[in-house]
Short mmCIF file of C-alpha atoms in Angstrom, two decimals:
data_model
loop_
_atom_site.label_atom_id
_atom_site.label_comp_id
_atom_site.label_asym_id
_atom_site.label_seq_id
_atom_site.Cartn_x
_atom_site.Cartn_y
_atom_site.Cartn_z
CA MET A 25 -36.11 10.05 -4.50
CA PRO A 26 -35.02 11.77 -7.74
CA ILE A 27 -32.97 9.62 -10.12
CA TYR A 28 -30.10 12.11 -10.21
CA GLN A 29 -29.72 11.80 -6.44
CA ALA A 30 -29.67 8.01 -6.76
CA VAL A 31 -26.92 8.27 -9.38
CA VAL A 32 -24.79 10.64 -7.31
CA LEU A 33 -25.08 8.60 -4.10
CA ALA A 34 -24.44 5.34 -5.96
CA ILE A 35 -21.26 6.84 -7.42
CA VAL A 36 -20.18 7.95 -3.95
CA GLN A 37 -20.86 4.46 -2.56
CA GLY A 38 -19.12 2.67 -5.42
CA VAL A 39 -15.97 4.73 -5.00
CA THR A 40 -15.75 5.02 -1.23
CA GLU A 41 -16.74 1.44 -0.36
CA PHE A 42 -13.48 0.17 -1.79
CA LEU A 43 -11.10 3.11 -1.43
CA PRO A 44 -9.78 3.47 2.15
CA VAL A 45 -11.73 6.66 2.90
CA SER A 46 -14.95 5.49 4.66
CA SER A 47 -18.17 5.12 2.66
CA THR A 48 -20.27 5.74 5.79
CA ALA A 49 -18.77 9.17 6.36
CA HIS A 50 -19.21 10.17 2.72
CA LEU A 51 -22.81 8.96 2.50
CA ALA A 52 -23.56 10.96 5.64
CA ILE A 53 -21.87 14.20 4.56
CA VAL A 54 -22.78 14.36 0.85
CA PRO A 55 -26.59 14.53 1.36
CA LEU A 56 -26.03 17.05 4.16
CA LEU A 57 -23.94 19.36 1.99
CA LEU A 58 -26.41 19.08 -0.91
CA GLY A 59 -29.50 19.48 1.27
CA TRP A 60 -30.96 16.06 0.41
CA LYS A 61 -33.11 13.86 2.62
CA ASP A 62 -31.93 10.53 4.04
CA PRO A 63 -32.41 8.03 1.17
CA GLY A 64 -33.68 5.36 3.57
CA LEU A 65 -33.26 1.62 4.07
CA GLU A 66 -34.33 0.59 0.56
CA PHE A 67 -31.60 2.59 -1.11
CA ASP A 68 -29.01 1.46 1.43
CA ILE A 69 -29.79 -2.14 0.46
CA ALA A 70 -29.46 -1.28 -3.23
CA LEU A 71 -26.01 0.19 -2.63
CA HIS A 72 -24.88 -2.89 -0.71
CA LEU A 73 -26.15 -5.16 -3.48
CA GLY A 74 -24.35 -3.08 -6.10
CA THR A 75 -21.00 -3.17 -4.32
CA LEU A 76 -21.45 -6.90 -3.66
CA VAL A 77 -21.92 -7.46 -7.40
CA ALA A 78 -18.78 -5.40 -8.07
CA VAL A 79 -16.47 -7.34 -5.75
CA LEU A 80 -17.89 -10.72 -6.82
CA ALA A 81 -17.47 -9.87 -10.50
CA TYR A 82 -13.93 -8.56 -10.11
CA PHE A 83 -12.70 -11.49 -8.02
CA ALA A 84 -14.82 -14.26 -9.55
CA GLY A 85 -11.79 -16.16 -10.86
CA THR A 86 -9.94 -15.70 -7.57
CA TRP A 87 -12.88 -17.00 -5.55
CA ILE A 88 -13.20 -20.06 -7.78
CA ALA A 89 -9.50 -20.84 -7.30
CA ILE A 90 -9.73 -20.33 -3.52
CA LEU A 91 -12.80 -22.56 -3.21
CA ARG A 92 -11.12 -25.32 -5.19
CA ALA A 93 -7.76 -25.14 -3.39
CA PRO A 94 -8.64 -27.15 -0.22
CA PHE A 95 -9.74 -30.07 -2.38
CA SER A 96 -6.78 -30.12 -4.79
CA SER A 97 -3.34 -31.64 -4.35
CA GLY A 98 -1.33 -28.67 -5.61
CA PRO A 99 -0.83 -25.17 -4.25
CA LEU A 100 -3.24 -22.35 -4.96
CA VAL A 101 -2.51 -20.54 -8.21
CA LEU A 102 -4.54 -17.37 -8.58
CA PRO A 103 -5.59 -15.96 -11.94
CA ARG A 104 -3.88 -12.81 -13.15
CA ASP A 105 -5.43 -9.71 -11.66
CA LEU A 106 -7.47 -7.61 -14.10
CA SER A 107 -5.26 -4.62 -13.34
CA GLY A 108 -2.22 -6.51 -14.61
CA ASP A 109 -0.86 -7.55 -11.23
CA GLU A 110 1.08 -10.60 -12.42
CA GLU A 111 3.50 -10.71 -9.49
CA ASP A 112 0.93 -11.42 -6.81
CA ALA A 113 -0.96 -13.85 -9.02
CA GLY A 114 2.14 -15.74 -10.10
CA ALA A 115 3.75 -15.79 -6.65
CA SER A 116 0.59 -16.68 -4.76
CA ALA A 117 1.47 -20.35 -4.41
CA GLY A 118 2.96 -19.95 -0.94
CA VAL A 119 3.11 -22.57 1.76
CA ASN A 120 -0.27 -21.53 3.21
CA SER A 121 -2.09 -20.99 -0.08
CA ARG A 122 -4.37 -24.05 0.17
CA LEU A 123 -5.58 -22.81 3.56
CA LEU A 124 -6.54 -19.36 2.29
CA LEU A 125 -10.26 -20.18 2.26
CA TRP A 126 -10.19 -21.17 5.94
CA PHE A 127 -8.09 -18.11 6.80
CA LEU A 128 -10.75 -15.91 5.18
CA VAL A 129 -13.44 -17.71 7.20
CA VAL A 130 -11.52 -17.11 10.44
CA ALA A 131 -10.92 -13.46 9.53
CA THR A 132 -14.65 -12.92 8.92
CA ILE A 133 -15.68 -14.02 12.42
CA PRO A 134 -14.68 -10.85 14.35
CA ALA A 135 -16.65 -8.60 11.98
CA GLY A 136 -19.67 -10.90 12.23
CA ILE A 137 -19.60 -10.77 16.03
CA ALA A 138 -19.10 -6.99 16.04
CA GLY A 139 -22.03 -6.55 13.67
CA LEU A 140 -24.36 -8.62 15.83
CA VAL A 141 -23.31 -7.01 19.12
CA PHE A 142 -22.74 -3.37 18.17
CA ARG A 143 -24.99 -2.86 15.13
CA LYS A 144 -27.48 -0.61 16.96
CA GLN A 145 -24.76 1.54 18.49
CA ALA A 146 -23.11 1.92 15.10
CA GLU A 147 -26.38 3.23 13.66
CA THR A 148 -27.16 5.55 16.60
CA THR A 149 -24.76 6.63 19.34
CA LEU A 150 -21.58 6.12 17.30
CA ARG A 151 -22.96 7.81 14.18
CA THR A 152 -21.96 11.33 15.15
CA PRO A 153 -19.74 13.81 13.31
CA TRP A 154 -17.26 13.78 16.19
CA VAL A 155 -16.83 10.00 16.03
CA MET A 156 -16.66 9.88 12.24
CA ALA A 157 -14.17 12.74 11.99
CA SER A 158 -11.96 11.38 14.76
CA CYS A 159 -11.89 7.91 13.16
CA LEU A 160 -11.13 9.35 9.74
CA ILE A 161 -8.10 11.17 11.11
CA ILE A 162 -6.86 8.49 13.51
CA VAL A 163 -7.12 5.59 11.06
CA GLY A 164 -5.59 7.76 8.36
CA LEU A 165 -2.54 8.35 10.56
CA ILE A 166 -2.41 4.62 11.36
CA MET A 167 -2.38 3.92 7.62
CA GLY A 168 0.56 6.28 7.26
CA LEU A 169 2.39 4.51 10.09
CA ALA A 170 1.71 1.13 8.47
CA GLU A 171 3.28 2.40 5.26
CA ARG A 172 6.45 3.35 7.13
CA MET A 173 6.71 0.20 9.28
CA GLY A 174 5.51 -2.55 6.93
CA LYS A 175 8.22 -4.55 5.15
CA ARG A 176 5.91 -5.46 2.20
CA ARG A 177 7.43 -8.83 1.34
CA LYS A 178 4.57 -11.35 1.66
CA THR A 179 2.21 -12.35 -1.14
CA LEU A 180 -1.39 -13.50 -0.75
CA GLY A 181 -0.35 -17.15 -0.74
CA GLU A 182 1.95 -16.49 2.22
CA VAL A 183 -0.77 -15.15 4.50
CA THR A 184 -0.76 -16.97 7.85
CA LEU A 185 -3.43 -17.70 10.43
CA THR A 186 -2.05 -14.92 12.63
CA ASP A 187 -2.20 -12.48 9.70
CA SER A 188 -5.84 -13.45 9.14
CA ILE A 189 -6.79 -12.95 12.78
CA VAL A 190 -5.11 -9.53 12.96
CA ILE A 191 -6.71 -8.34 9.71
CA GLY A 192 -10.07 -9.77 10.80
CA LEU A 193 -9.92 -7.89 14.09
CA ALA A 194 -9.08 -4.71 12.17
CA GLN A 195 -12.13 -5.25 9.99
CA ALA A 196 -14.32 -5.60 13.09
CA PHE A 197 -13.45 -2.02 14.06
CA ALA A 198 -14.87 -0.86 10.72
CA ILE A 199 -18.36 -1.06 12.20
CA ILE A 200 -17.51 2.31 13.78
CA PRO A 201 -18.47 5.04 11.29
CA GLY A 202 -15.43 6.71 9.79
CA VAL A 203 -13.00 3.82 10.27
CA SER A 204 -13.35 2.30 6.75
CA ARG A 205 -13.25 -1.42 6.17
CA SER A 206 -10.65 -1.21 3.41
CA GLY A 207 -8.60 1.35 5.35
CA SER A 208 -8.38 -0.69 8.55
CA THR A 209 -7.69 -4.00 6.78
CA LEU A 210 -5.12 -2.49 4.41
CA ALA A 211 -3.26 -0.99 7.36
CA ALA A 212 -3.37 -4.28 9.26
CA GLY A 213 -2.09 -6.14 6.20
CA LEU A 214 0.83 -3.74 5.85
CA PHE A 215 1.68 -4.07 9.55
CA ARG A 216 1.77 -7.86 8.94
CA ASN A 217 4.31 -7.24 6.15
CA LEU A 218 2.03 -8.01 3.21
CA LYS A 219 2.75 -6.30 -0.08
CA ARG A 220 0.28 -3.52 -0.84
CA GLU A 221 -1.37 -5.50 -3.65
CA ALA A 222 -1.64 -8.61 -1.49
CA ALA A 223 -3.09 -6.62 1.42
CA ALA A 224 -5.63 -5.01 -0.90
CA ARG A 225 -6.63 -8.31 -2.47
CA PHE A 226 -7.06 -9.97 0.93
CA SER A 227 -9.05 -6.94 2.08
CA PHE A 228 -11.42 -7.12 -0.88
CA LEU A 229 -11.88 -10.88 -0.60
CA LEU A 230 -12.60 -10.43 3.11
CA SER A 231 -15.17 -7.74 2.37
CA THR A 232 -17.27 -10.09 0.22
CA PRO A 233 -18.99 -12.08 3.02
CA VAL A 234 -19.35 -8.94 5.17
CA ILE A 235 -21.09 -6.94 2.42
CA ALA A 236 -23.22 -10.00 1.59
CA GLY A 237 -24.18 -10.38 5.25
CA ALA A 238 -25.20 -6.72 5.52
CA ALA A 239 -27.30 -7.03 2.37
CA VAL A 240 -29.04 -10.15 3.70
CA LEU A 241 -29.79 -8.59 7.10
CA GLU A 242 -31.20 -5.42 5.59
CA GLY A 243 -32.93 -7.33 2.81
CA HIS A 244 -34.86 -9.33 5.38
CA LYS A 245 -36.49 -6.11 6.56
CA LEU A 246 -37.22 -5.11 2.99
CA LEU A 247 -38.96 -8.39 2.23
CA LYS A 248 -41.43 -7.71 5.03
CA ASN A 249 -42.46 -4.27 3.78
CA GLY A 250 -41.62 -4.38 0.08
CA ILE A 251 -40.14 -1.56 -2.01
CA PRO A 252 -42.30 1.59 -2.18
CA ALA A 253 -43.40 2.43 -5.71
CA ASP A 254 -41.45 5.70 -5.78
CA MET A 255 -38.23 3.90 -4.76
CA ARG A 256 -38.27 1.11 -7.34
CA MET A 257 -36.42 2.96 -10.08
CA PRO A 258 -33.87 4.54 -7.68
CA PHE A 259 -33.37 1.04 -6.22
CA ILE A 260 -32.49 -0.39 -9.65
CA VAL A 261 -30.34 2.60 -10.58
CA GLY A 262 -28.50 2.37 -7.25
CA ILE A 263 -27.59 -1.28 -7.82
CA ILE A 264 -26.40 -0.77 -11.40
CA VAL A 265 -24.41 2.43 -10.86
CA SER A 266 -22.75 1.35 -7.60
CA ALA A 267 -21.80 -1.99 -9.20
CA ILE A 268 -20.19 -0.37 -12.23
CA VAL A 269 -18.42 2.34 -10.25
CA GLY A 270 -17.37 -0.12 -7.53
CA PHE A 271 -15.82 -2.44 -10.11
CA ALA A 272 -13.90 0.49 -11.60
CA ALA A 273 -12.76 1.61 -8.13
CA ILE A 274 -11.34 -1.83 -7.32
CA TYR A 275 -9.53 -1.93 -10.65
CA ALA A 276 -8.12 1.57 -10.15
CA LEU A 277 -6.95 0.93 -6.58
CA MET A 278 -5.29 -2.39 -7.42
CA ARG A 279 -3.45 -0.75 -10.30
CA TYR A 280 -2.55 2.30 -8.22
CA LEU A 281 -1.07 0.26 -5.37
CA ARG A 282 1.37 -1.48 -7.70
CA THR A 283 3.53 1.64 -7.78
CA HIS A 284 2.14 4.07 -5.19
CA THR A 285 1.79 4.35 -1.42
CA LEU A 286 -1.30 5.10 0.67
CA THR A 287 -0.10 8.64 1.38
CA ILE A 288 -2.73 10.34 -0.79
CA PHE A 289 -5.48 8.59 1.17
CA VAL A 290 -3.88 9.50 4.49
CA VAL A 291 -3.86 13.18 3.53
CA TYR A 292 -7.41 13.02 2.18
CA ARG A 293 -8.75 11.38 5.35
CA VAL A 294 -7.14 13.98 7.61
CA ILE A 295 -8.48 16.89 5.54
CA PHE A 296 -11.95 15.32 5.28
CA GLY A 297 -12.00 14.64 9.02
CA ILE A 298 -11.05 18.24 9.81
CA MET A 299 -13.79 19.45 7.47
CA ILE A 300 -16.41 17.40 9.30
CA LEU A 301 -15.15 18.70 12.66
CA ALA A 302 -15.45 22.27 11.36
CA LEU A 303 -19.01 21.67 10.12
CA ALA A 304 -19.99 20.20 13.47
CA TYR A 305 -18.29 22.95 15.46
CA PHE A 306 -20.09 25.70 13.58
CA GLY A 307 -23.44 23.92 13.90
CA HIS A 308 -23.86 22.84 10.27
CA TYR A 309 -23.76 19.13 11.12
CA GLN A 310 -25.50 17.74 14.19
#
């Protein structure tokens, strides 16, 4: 795999893993449009590791506070977000804040079950242009509806068990190519009346164990066979580039959502979905 291809695909992964636009769909369509071969399992693992590093690095302080909260007497007080989101950090000490760790655990369960039960289907029968395009458009429209219906009054510390279950179920649907983990969870958070920044933060925190689990499952296969000599440098490049770009994407989205809606992503998803449908219809994408 040429290094320039590794760089391009790592940039695509770093951006689309965290923006609500579906990384799976982009990593399927970009090589197709550029005439590149499937990068294979090794590179897929590198991309997962890179994005895992990004989300862990960005939310390191938040995770430390969340892990300490159940064992402290006071409410959870989150560190200020790197993007300058003081409101959510300062107002995070809601009545349920000390339970946030357990709420994240509960919310992770549906995605874990979906991954174990439907993993093969997600990699085969569901990985078609028709499914990806339909999910891009449908979830995009759902995101738009969530923007209109959500009251956006709750902070991260005010997340409830019901909120966690709903958002966790939404994340489980992200195993279907084209849905987007961040897109489905952001929409669910807005429907549950979370502020955009709070919904995004909960979404990113929730993505951490899921991305880690995917990296572990795929890494187990890699340990058996090892990394081919010609993939070692692309592997390293993929981790580094996707980590840097992923970190920047989280920062940019958190800052963007302070003053903007999800409308731009809704429009992008619909246009991108229509483009994939057109490619499939005219036989350019099978």
